């Protein structure tokens, strides 16, 4: 049984976080075109906010992976269910993820994209549960570090639900 808890991160703090990340990205990629790759479905809402805060030429593409089943535990196995459409060779690729937990998903995607010889490859996540990392992965941009809690909202789901919550809440296991 799960119970939806109090607000952990408000809409206002999320807005500030996005603005801050976008500012750093604009500076780092000045004069370049970015290929933003959103990891669906979780990154959908974060990416739509982030891309509108970056006034640089950019192309959006999406990838679908699944690493979680219907439970809140990672299976540790990443399935690539839909690849991107763009050829990324010679492009500046920024992968945008909702949250990094064990790091297995982003690490897997890093390997997939590096093999395709982009001009550069960087990783961005809205939230990071650093204490849960099982692989050696350091993202280039992180919106917020969070404690080891299962969170939902702002694109993050539990069994497909709660993605549409405008703020982030803890889901308690009761
Ligand atoms: P990782 O491969 O363990 O880093 O897990 C990353 C994926 O697990 C993310 O893309 C999320 O879809 C999911 N995930 C990890 N932690 C949470 C959470 O607290 N809430 C919702 N989804 C999560
Ligand atoms: Mg998910």
PDB file of C-alpha atoms and ligand atoms in Angstrom:
ATOM      1  CA  UNK A   1       0.000   0.000   0.000  1.00  0.00           C
ATOM      2  CA  UNK A   2       1.198   3.457  -0.845  1.00  0.00           C
ATOM      3  CA  UNK A   3       0.139   6.830   0.493  1.00  0.00           C
ATOM      4  CA  UNK A   4       0.758  10.162  -1.180  1.00  0.00           C
ATOM      5  CA  UNK A   5       2.690  12.376   1.224  1.00  0.00           C
ATOM      6  CA  UNK A   6       3.228  16.098   1.679  1.00  0.00           C
ATOM      7  CA  UNK A   7       4.806  18.351  -0.902  1.00  0.00           C
ATOM      8  CA  UNK A   8       8.585  17.869  -0.941  1.00  0.00           C
ATOM      9  CA  UNK A   9       9.400  20.327  -3.726  1.00  0.00           C
ATOM     10  CA  UNK A  10       7.020  23.157  -4.549  1.00  0.00           C
ATOM     11  CA  UNK A  11       6.209  24.474  -8.034  1.00  0.00           C
ATOM     12  CA  UNK A  12       8.135  27.630  -7.163  1.00  0.00           C
ATOM     13  CA  UNK A  13      11.302  25.724  -6.281  1.00  0.00           C
ATOM     14  CA  UNK A  14      10.970  23.621  -9.414  1.00  0.00           C
ATOM     15  CA  UNK A  15      10.657  26.824 -11.451  1.00  0.00           C
ATOM     16  CA  UNK A  16      13.825  28.255  -9.897  1.00  0.00           C
ATOM     17  CA  UNK A  17      15.659  24.994 -10.444  1.00  0.00           C
ATOM     18  CA  UNK A  18      14.729  24.957 -14.153  1.00  0.00           C
ATOM     19  CA  UNK A  19      15.772  28.598 -14.580  1.00  0.00           C
ATOM     20  CA  UNK A  20      19.103  27.955 -12.913  1.00  0.00           C
ATOM     21  CA  UNK A  21      19.846  24.860 -15.030  1.00  0.00           C
ATOM     22  CA  UNK A  22      18.785  26.621 -18.228  1.00  0.00           C
ATOM     23  CA  UNK A  23      21.125  29.515 -17.407  1.00  0.00           C
ATOM     24  CA  UNK A  24      24.099  27.173 -17.050  1.00  0.00           C
ATOM     25  CA  UNK A  25      23.190  25.286 -20.230  1.00  0.00           C
ATOM     26  CA  UNK A  26      22.827  28.531 -22.241  1.00  0.00           C
ATOM     27  CA  UNK A  27      26.277  29.620 -21.129  1.00  0.00           C
ATOM     28  CA  UNK A  28      27.938  26.279 -21.796  1.00  0.00           C
ATOM     29  CA  UNK A  29      26.381  25.829 -25.248  1.00  0.00           C
ATOM     30  CA  UNK A  30      26.563  29.460 -26.439  1.00  0.00           C
ATOM     31  CA  UNK A  31      26.978  29.534 -30.233  1.00  0.00           C
ATOM     32  CA  UNK A  32      26.059  25.862 -30.606  1.00  0.00           C
ATOM     33  CA  UNK A  33      22.983  23.938 -31.607  1.00  0.00           C
ATOM     34  CA  UNK A  34      21.794  21.393 -29.042  1.00  0.00           C
ATOM     35  CA  UNK A  35      20.050  18.119 -29.624  1.00  0.00           C
ATOM     36  CA  UNK A  36      17.944  17.618 -26.522  1.00  0.00           C
ATOM     37  CA  UNK A  37      17.039  13.974 -25.993  1.00  0.00           C
ATOM     38  CA  UNK A  38      14.231  13.443 -23.508  1.00  0.00           C
ATOM     39  CA  UNK A  39      13.923  10.106 -21.784  1.00  0.00           C
ATOM     40  CA  UNK A  40      10.223   9.291 -21.890  1.00  0.00           C
ATOM     41  CA  UNK A  41       7.960   9.272 -20.216  1.00  0.00           C
ATOM     42  CA  UNK A  42       9.335  10.762 -17.006  1.00  0.00           C
ATOM     43  CA  UNK A  43      11.333  13.644 -18.526  1.00  0.00           C
ATOM     44  CA  UNK A  44       8.429  14.930 -20.615  1.00  0.00           C
ATOM     45  CA  UNK A  45       7.367  17.696 -18.244  1.00  0.00           C
ATOM     46  CA  UNK A  46      10.856  18.718 -17.143  1.00  0.00           C
ATOM     47  CA  UNK A  47      12.092  18.824 -20.742  1.00  0.00           C
ATOM     48  CA  UNK A  48       9.167  20.919 -21.902  1.00  0.00           C
ATOM     49  CA  UNK A  49       9.941  23.501 -19.199  1.00  0.00           C
ATOM     50  CA  UNK A  50      13.704  23.321 -19.719  1.00  0.00           C
ATOM     51  CA  UNK A  51      13.698  23.669 -23.505  1.00  0.00           C
ATOM     52  CA  UNK A  52      11.531  26.788 -23.338  1.00  0.00           C
ATOM     53  CA  UNK A  53      13.982  28.386 -20.926  1.00  0.00           C
ATOM     54  CA  UNK A  54      16.958  27.803 -23.249  1.00  0.00           C
ATOM     55  CA  UNK A  55      16.995  30.357 -26.047  1.00  0.00           C
ATOM     56  CA  UNK A  56      19.526  28.585 -28.226  1.00  0.00           C
ATOM     57  CA  UNK A  57      18.859  26.703 -31.449  1.00  0.00           C
ATOM     58  CA  UNK A  58      17.736  23.251 -30.429  1.00  0.00           C
ATOM     59  CA  UNK A  59      16.170  20.116 -31.799  1.00  0.00           C
ATOM     60  CA  UNK A  60      14.129  17.788 -29.613  1.00  0.00           C
ATOM     61  CA  UNK A  61      14.116  14.052 -29.824  1.00  0.00           C
ATOM     62  CA  UNK A  62      12.903  11.318 -27.526  1.00  0.00           C
ATOM     63  CA  UNK A  63      13.862   7.889 -26.403  1.00  0.00           C
ATOM     64  CA  UNK A  64      11.782   5.421 -24.451  1.00  0.00           C
ATOM     65  CA  UNK A  65      13.394   3.113 -21.958  1.00  0.00           C
ATOM     66  CA  UNK A  66      11.947   1.123 -19.145  1.00  0.00           C
ATOM     67  CA  UNK A  67      13.819   0.127 -16.048  1.00  0.00           C
ATOM     68  CA  UNK A  68      11.038  -0.001 -13.510  1.00  0.00           C
ATOM     69  CA  UNK A  69       8.133  -2.383 -13.548  1.00  0.00           C
ATOM     70  CA  UNK A  70       4.923  -1.603 -11.753  1.00  0.00           C
ATOM     71  CA  UNK A  71       6.702  -1.656  -8.419  1.00  0.00           C
ATOM     72  CA  UNK A  72       8.885   1.048  -6.867  1.00  0.00           C
ATOM     73  CA  UNK A  73      11.950  -1.214  -7.108  1.00  0.00           C
ATOM     74  CA  UNK A  74      14.355  -1.052 -10.036  1.00  0.00           C
ATOM     75  CA  UNK A  75      14.635  -4.259 -12.003  1.00  0.00           C
ATOM     76  CA  UNK A  76      18.228  -3.340 -12.893  1.00  0.00           C
ATOM     77  CA  UNK A  77      17.519  -4.205 -16.517  1.00  0.00           C
ATOM     78  CA  UNK A  78      17.117  -1.399 -19.045  1.00  0.00           C
ATOM     79  CA  UNK A  79      15.046  -1.972 -22.155  1.00  0.00           C
ATOM     80  CA  UNK A  80      15.371   0.390 -25.118  1.00  0.00           C
ATOM     81  CA  UNK A  81      11.794   0.507 -26.323  1.00  0.00           C
ATOM     82  CA  UNK A  82      11.979   3.422 -28.772  1.00  0.00           C
ATOM     83  CA  UNK A  83      15.149   4.882 -30.219  1.00  0.00           C
ATOM     84  CA  UNK A  84      15.622   8.511 -31.257  1.00  0.00           C
ATOM     85  CA  UNK A  85      14.944   9.512 -34.870  1.00  0.00           C
ATOM     86  CA  UNK A  86      17.952  11.817 -35.306  1.00  0.00           C
ATOM     87  CA  UNK A  87      21.434  10.825 -36.424  1.00  0.00           C
ATOM     88  CA  UNK A  88      23.551  12.237 -33.608  1.00  0.00           C
ATOM     89  CA  UNK A  89      27.000  11.971 -35.249  1.00  0.00           C
ATOM     90  CA  UNK A  90      28.766  15.336 -34.943  1.00  0.00           C
ATOM     91  CA  UNK A  91      25.982  16.865 -32.828  1.00  0.00           C
ATOM     92  CA  UNK A  92      25.939  18.277 -29.323  1.00  0.00           C
ATOM     93  CA  UNK A  93      23.691  15.880 -27.467  1.00  0.00           C
ATOM     94  CA  UNK A  94      22.182  16.621 -24.082  1.00  0.00           C
ATOM     95  CA  UNK A  95      20.237  13.741 -22.577  1.00  0.00           C
ATOM     96  CA  UNK A  96      17.452  14.890 -20.269  1.00  0.00           C
ATOM     97  CA  UNK A  97      16.179  12.515 -17.599  1.00  0.00           C
ATOM     98  CA  UNK A  98      13.682  12.976 -14.768  1.00  0.00           C
ATOM     99  CA  UNK A  99      15.636  11.390 -11.942  1.00  0.00           C
ATOM    100  CA  UNK A 100      18.810   9.403 -11.390  1.00  0.00           C
ATOM    101  CA  UNK A 101      18.547   6.632  -8.849  1.00  0.00           C
ATOM    102  CA  UNK A 102      20.979   3.713  -9.254  1.00  0.00           C
ATOM    103  CA  UNK A 103      22.362   5.392 -12.393  1.00  0.00           C
ATOM    104  CA  UNK A 104      21.829   2.239 -14.447  1.00  0.00           C
ATOM    105  CA  UNK A 105      19.433   3.862 -16.937  1.00  0.00           C
ATOM    106  CA  UNK A 106      21.573   6.906 -17.741  1.00  0.00           C
ATOM    107  CA  UNK A 107      24.731   4.842 -17.781  1.00  0.00           C
ATOM    108  CA  UNK A 108      23.139   2.544 -20.333  1.00  0.00           C
ATOM    109  CA  UNK A 109      22.043   5.500 -22.491  1.00  0.00           C
ATOM    110  CA  UNK A 110      25.478   7.073 -22.206  1.00  0.00           C
ATOM    111  CA  UNK A 111      26.994   3.910 -23.698  1.00  0.00           C
ATOM    112  CA  UNK A 112      24.385   3.779 -26.480  1.00  0.00           C
ATOM    113  CA  UNK A 113      24.939   7.424 -27.488  1.00  0.00           C
ATOM    114  CA  UNK A 114      28.727   7.506 -27.101  1.00  0.00           C
ATOM    115  CA  UNK A 115      29.000   4.702 -29.636  1.00  0.00           C
ATOM    116  CA  UNK A 116      27.296   6.970 -32.201  1.00  0.00           C
ATOM    117  CA  UNK A 117      30.072   9.567 -32.113  1.00  0.00           C
ATOM    118  CA  UNK A 118      28.324  12.797 -31.148  1.00  0.00           C
ATOM    119  CA  UNK A 119      30.411  16.008 -31.074  1.00  0.00           C
ATOM    120  CA  UNK A 120      29.658  16.090 -27.345  1.00  0.00           C
ATOM    121  CA  UNK A 121      27.465  14.191 -24.919  1.00  0.00           C
ATOM    122  CA  UNK A 122      26.205  15.522 -21.619  1.00  0.00           C
ATOM    123  CA  UNK A 123      23.670  14.267 -19.111  1.00  0.00           C
ATOM    124  CA  UNK A 124      21.056  16.309 -17.300  1.00  0.00           C
ATOM    125  CA  UNK A 125      18.554  15.229 -14.642  1.00  0.00           C
ATOM    126  CA  UNK A 126      15.982  17.188 -12.691  1.00  0.00           C
ATOM    127  CA  UNK A 127      16.552  15.161  -9.529  1.00  0.00           C
ATOM    128  CA  UNK A 128      19.352  12.973  -8.235  1.00  0.00           C
ATOM    129  CA  UNK A 129      19.250  10.387  -5.441  1.00  0.00           C
ATOM    130  CA  UNK A 130      23.008  10.254  -5.223  1.00  0.00           C
ATOM    131  CA  UNK A 131      23.160   7.896  -2.215  1.00  0.00           C
ATOM    132  CA  UNK A 132      21.484   5.160  -4.267  1.00  0.00           C
ATOM    133  CA  UNK A 133      24.090   5.046  -7.043  1.00  0.00           C
ATOM    134  CA  UNK A 134      25.389   1.583  -7.966  1.00  0.00           C
ATOM    135  CA  UNK A 135      27.336   2.591 -11.084  1.00  0.00           C
ATOM    136  CA  UNK A 136      29.997   5.249 -11.462  1.00  0.00           C
ATOM    137  CA  UNK A 137      28.030   7.994 -13.156  1.00  0.00           C
ATOM    138  CA  UNK A 138      28.329  11.738 -12.644  1.00  0.00           C
ATOM    139  CA  UNK A 139      25.744  13.795 -14.519  1.00  0.00           C
ATOM    140  CA  UNK A 140      26.753  17.179 -15.969  1.00  0.00           C
ATOM    141  CA  UNK A 141      23.634  18.999 -14.803  1.00  0.00           C
ATOM    142  CA  UNK A 142      21.460  18.171 -11.800  1.00  0.00           C
ATOM    143  CA  UNK A 143      18.545  20.313 -10.688  1.00  0.00           C
ATOM    144  CA  UNK A 144      18.329  19.057  -7.116  1.00  0.00           C
ATOM    145  CA  UNK A 145      19.891  16.384  -4.956  1.00  0.00           C
ATOM    146  CA  UNK A 146      17.265  14.527  -2.965  1.00  0.00           C
ATOM    147  CA  UNK A 147      17.230  12.064  -0.087  1.00  0.00           C
ATOM    148  CA  UNK A 148      16.469   8.413  -0.615  1.00  0.00           C
ATOM    149  CA  UNK A 149      12.697   8.700  -0.948  1.00  0.00           C
ATOM    150  CA  UNK A 150      10.393   7.526  -3.695  1.00  0.00           C
ATOM    151  CA  UNK A 151       8.979  10.680  -5.215  1.00  0.00           C
ATOM    152  CA  UNK A 152       6.171  11.356  -7.660  1.00  0.00           C
ATOM    153  CA  UNK A 153       4.872  14.335  -9.605  1.00  0.00           C
ATOM    154  CA  UNK A 154       6.378  16.703 -12.163  1.00  0.00           C
ATOM    155  CA  UNK A 155       6.609  13.805 -14.619  1.00  0.00           C
ATOM    156  CA  UNK A 156       7.628  11.154 -12.101  1.00  0.00           C
ATOM    157  CA  UNK A 157       5.258   8.259 -11.723  1.00  0.00           C
ATOM    158  CA  UNK A 158       4.351   5.323  -9.626  1.00  0.00           C
ATOM    159  CA  UNK A 159       2.798   2.596 -11.818  1.00  0.00           C
ATOM    160  CA  UNK A 160       2.006   5.257 -14.417  1.00  0.00           C
ATOM    161  CA  UNK A 161       0.171   7.545 -11.998  1.00  0.00           C
ATOM    162  CA  UNK A 162       0.894  10.998 -10.510  1.00  0.00           C
ATOM    163  CA  UNK A 163       2.939  12.373 -13.424  1.00  0.00           C
ATOM    164  CA  UNK A 164       0.571  15.315 -13.693  1.00  0.00           C
ATOM    165  CA  UNK A 165       1.078  16.585 -10.139  1.00  0.00           C
ATOM    166  CA  UNK A 166       2.577  20.070 -10.521  1.00  0.00           C
ATOM    167  CA  UNK A 167       4.782  19.614  -7.455  1.00  0.00           C
ATOM    168  CA  UNK A 168       6.920  16.744  -6.183  1.00  0.00           C
ATOM    169  CA  UNK A 169       5.588  14.613  -3.325  1.00  0.00           C
ATOM    170  CA  UNK A 170       6.934  11.634  -1.419  1.00  0.00           C
ATOM    171  CA  UNK A 171       5.104   8.363  -1.895  1.00  0.00           C
ATOM    172  CA  UNK A 172       5.106   6.543   1.420  1.00  0.00           C
ATOM    173  CA  UNK A 173       5.147   2.773   1.610  1.00  0.00           C
ATOM    174  CA  UNK A 174       2.587   1.980   4.317  1.00  0.00           C
TER     175      UNK A 174
HETATM  176  P1  LIG B   1      18.007   4.283 -12.314  1.00  0.00           P
HETATM  177  O1  LIG B   1      18.258   3.504 -13.566  1.00  0.00           O
HETATM  178  O2  LIG B   1      18.018   3.410 -11.108  1.00  0.00           O
HETATM  179  O3  LIG B   1      18.908   5.482 -12.169  1.00  0.00           O
HETATM  180  O4  LIG B   1      16.524   4.759 -12.365  1.00  0.00           O
HETATM  181  C1  LIG B   1      16.110   5.778 -13.169  1.00  0.00           C
HETATM  182  C2  LIG B   1      14.652   5.659 -13.500  1.00  0.00           C
HETATM  183  O5  LIG B   1      13.902   5.074 -12.447  1.00  0.00           O
HETATM  184  C3  LIG B   1      14.092   7.039 -13.723  1.00  0.00           C
HETATM  185  O6  LIG B   1      14.077   7.346 -15.086  1.00  0.00           O
HETATM  186  C4  LIG B   1      12.696   6.912 -13.172  1.00  0.00           C
HETATM  187  O7  LIG B   1      11.805   6.554 -14.208  1.00  0.00           O
HETATM  188  C5  LIG B   1      12.733   5.794 -12.174  1.00  0.00           C
HETATM  189  N1  LIG B   1      12.807   6.316 -10.790  1.00  0.00           N
HETATM  190  C6  LIG B   1      13.872   6.306  -9.955  1.00  0.00           C
HETATM  191  N2  LIG B   1      13.581   6.845  -8.775  1.00  0.00           N
HETATM  192  C7  LIG B   1      12.299   7.247  -8.860  1.00  0.00           C
HETATM  193  C8  LIG B   1      11.406   7.909  -7.951  1.00  0.00           C
HETATM  194  O8  LIG B   1      11.726   8.271  -6.808  1.00  0.00           O
HETATM  195  N3  LIG B   1      10.150   8.142  -8.431  1.00  0.00           N
HETATM  196  C9  LIG B   1       9.737   7.782  -9.664  1.00  0.00           C
HETATM  197  N4  LIG B   1      10.537   7.169 -10.554  1.00  0.00           N
HETATM  198  C10 LIG B   1      11.802   6.895 -10.144  1.00  0.00           C
HETATM  199 MG1  LIG B   2       9.685   6.068 -14.575  1.00  0.00          MG
END
